[in-house]
């Protein structure tokens, strides 16, 4: 069933159109940066963007930081919202459930397909970022890449930490996917499910900026998203990375349980 | 039957959520072990612990909106913002403190010869020489440094014990300093100390009649082991712009020479004058411990900018003596008179004490 779901997702042209559109913004930023040579001033702009002018190998990270706050979660929410509600809207959910596999397995297959989508999307953004970065900007300086703490990272260290950052961003997006999947079992409208997931994220981002909400800040789903920057400090600052992973794990666990409780007892009529 | 199954499944989900939501509160409510250590002994342990090596992660939160000009925003932000710091401490002249921001960091690496300040987003490494007098910097806000400084001049009569609490996963014993001087605007300072090492883990400074601390700095993580030397040391990376910090001693000496030539009294607002290494003779520093007052004569042309900054505050009080304003427990006053030098008075004293001090300045309106 997982294979079926994966094939279905990656054979759809709209999946690849979504990924392509997602890459358009970082590429545009790279081109503008190359043409104008105007890096963001210190304290402004996405992480790593100022450092890209002297080291193109850092552009995959800047590209992830550019799409992370809005574009990536929108893409994930749209695909996740479509997972079950899309089948219901198209009238195919009944037929899917007619198979002996059962609803729990269908839910798991949908989640695995979503995880694959998130991973592929993040990898493509990073890969396109690397190609664009090394083509448009200077390659890595001979002395190694400078970490956020001012030490030098070898090429191997940079590659290792970039791989960890890609993994971390992927896990950060699983919370969005879980919200989308849960809402997708509540409604027959994929749009409503995607908007529901986005409403949660907008609320979380807004509360995070509010001092009055600081007691609940550690539990907001977007709280630790930018912690991937901590992987490039020296020594690595694990505190927020570990908390971010645990928090996403809790959200995925709880929302999947809620989706399971709702979906396995739901009357499916379409 | 189906309805019962549905209920059971939702009940299981609700139980899972309840357990997860309750978990942080249960952990936070774990009581701390108090120990029967007298206040004087605990204070002595703190003062003896200057050489304790440690590394950790600390947060300082301040609610002091200082009325300053554009030139001092970095120092003012320290007291008004939330500052996250990573620290590796081998000793007073060998440590590293990184101020961690979402998209970068600023690291101060201290070695016996001076400091390197690394700014990731600007790509600069700045070398500075040790100075006896400097603007407040992030290392000064670490609970260990601030707690020791605030306890260093307190008398045994001013210090009492204040229970225990858990800080950074350790049992910390409370010490409360209530300054004896009537002029003081600080109601109390609570210092929470790790009894084994004498390291202050949290410091809270309360202004008068304030329920919330004006400054709260504490460790979130702490490791009581001497960190390796290579983590503390710094070599500017090849692509960094290397700068030299302005010569602070020279600037202070120059400012001292330019200051109007006045003779400050031996006592202001009931606080005796004292001397500090590095403070030019033109500047008067009064008081002790957490109650300090500085009086600085300034040329009239410099007073204009400060007057603007002070009067911009809605709480500023302007009368014949000058303009004064309080930012939490910190008071600031500009004393002006026709034809003579202006004075800046600032410190942890009340507005009434500032007014009294202003009347006692030579040549000021009375």
CSV table of C-alpha atoms in Angstrom, one decimal, chain A residues 42-48 50-51 54 141 143 146-150 152 182 219 226 229-230 233-237 239-240 250 253-254 257-258 260-262 264-266, chain B residues 2 5-6 9-10 12-13 16-17 20 24-25 57 82 84 86 88 96 98-105 109 118-122 220-221 231 234-239:
chain,number,residue,atom,x,y,z
A,42,UNK,CA,23.8,42.3,10.0
A,43,UNK,CA,20.8,41.2,12.0
A,44,UNK,CA,18.5,41.4,8.9
A,45,UNK,CA,17.5,38.8,6.3
A,46,UNK,CA,17.5,35.0,6.4
A,47,UNK,CA,20.4,33.2,8.1
A,48,UNK,CA,23.6,32.6,6.0
A,50,UNK,CA,25.2,37.5,3.9
A,51,UNK,CA,27.9,34.7,4.0
A,54,UNK,CA,31.9,34.9,-0.2
A,141,UNK,CA,37.5,29.5,0.2
A,143,UNK,CA,40.9,28.0,4.3
A,146,UNK,CA,33.8,29.8,8.6
A,147,UNK,CA,31.3,28.5,11.1
A,148,UNK,CA,28.9,30.8,12.9
A,149,UNK,CA,31.3,30.9,15.8
A,150,UNK,CA,34.2,32.0,13.7
A,152,UNK,CA,37.0,26.9,10.3
A,182,UNK,CA,-5.4,15.1,10.8
A,219,UNK,CA,5.4,24.1,23.0
A,226,UNK,CA,15.3,27.9,12.9
A,229,UNK,CA,21.5,27.3,12.5
A,230,UNK,CA,22.7,25.9,15.8
A,233,UNK,CA,27.9,26.9,15.7
A,234,UNK,CA,31.2,25.5,17.1
A,235,UNK,CA,30.8,23.5,19.3
A,236,UNK,CA,27.3,22.5,18.0
A,237,UNK,CA,24.5,23.9,20.3
A,239,UNK,CA,19.8,22.2,23.1
A,240,UNK,CA,17.2,23.6,20.8
A,250,UNK,CA,5.2,14.7,20.2
A,253,UNK,CA,2.5,11.2,17.7
A,254,UNK,CA,-0.5,13.0,19.1
A,257,UNK,CA,-3.3,9.2,17.2
A,258,UNK,CA,-6.1,11.7,16.8
A,260,UNK,CA,-6.4,7.4,13.7
A,261,UNK,CA,-9.2,7.8,16.3
A,262,UNK,CA,-11.2,9.9,13.9
A,264,UNK,CA,-11.0,4.5,11.8
A,265,UNK,CA,-14.4,5.2,13.3
A,266,UNK,CA,-15.6,7.6,10.6
B,2,UNK,CA,-19.2,1.3,17.1
B,5,UNK,CA,-15.1,1.9,20.1
B,6,UNK,CA,-15.1,5.5,18.9
B,9,UNK,CA,-10.2,5.6,20.9
B,10,UNK,CA,-10.8,9.3,21.6
B,12,UNK,CA,-7.0,7.1,24.6
B,13,UNK,CA,-6.0,10.2,22.6
B,16,UNK,CA,-2.1,10.8,25.9
B,17,UNK,CA,-2.6,14.6,25.4
B,20,UNK,CA,2.0,15.2,27.7
B,24,UNK,CA,6.3,19.8,32.2
B,25,UNK,CA,4.3,21.2,35.1
B,57,UNK,CA,23.9,28.2,28.6
B,82,UNK,CA,16.4,38.8,26.3
B,84,UNK,CA,21.0,34.2,25.3
B,86,UNK,CA,26.8,30.3,25.8
B,88,UNK,CA,33.0,28.5,28.6
B,96,UNK,CA,34.5,32.8,26.1
B,98,UNK,CA,28.8,33.9,22.8
B,99,UNK,CA,25.6,35.9,22.5
B,100,UNK,CA,23.4,33.6,20.4
B,101,UNK,CA,20.9,35.1,18.0
B,102,UNK,CA,18.6,33.3,15.6
B,103,UNK,CA,20.7,34.1,12.5
B,104,UNK,CA,24.2,34.6,14.0
B,105,UNK,CA,26.2,35.2,17.1
B,109,UNK,CA,36.9,35.5,23.7
B,118,UNK,CA,33.8,37.8,16.7
B,119,UNK,CA,30.7,39.0,14.9
B,120,UNK,CA,29.4,36.4,12.4
B,121,UNK,CA,26.9,38.5,10.5
B,122,UNK,CA,29.4,41.4,10.0
B,220,UNK,CA,19.5,27.0,31.7
B,221,UNK,CA,22.3,24.4,31.4
B,231,UNK,CA,37.2,26.0,22.8
B,234,UNK,CA,40.2,32.3,19.1
B,235,UNK,CA,42.1,32.7,15.8
B,236,UNK,CA,40.5,35.1,13.3
B,237,UNK,CA,39.2,33.0,10.3
B,238,UNK,CA,41.0,33.8,6.9
B,239,UNK,CA,38.0,35.6,5.4
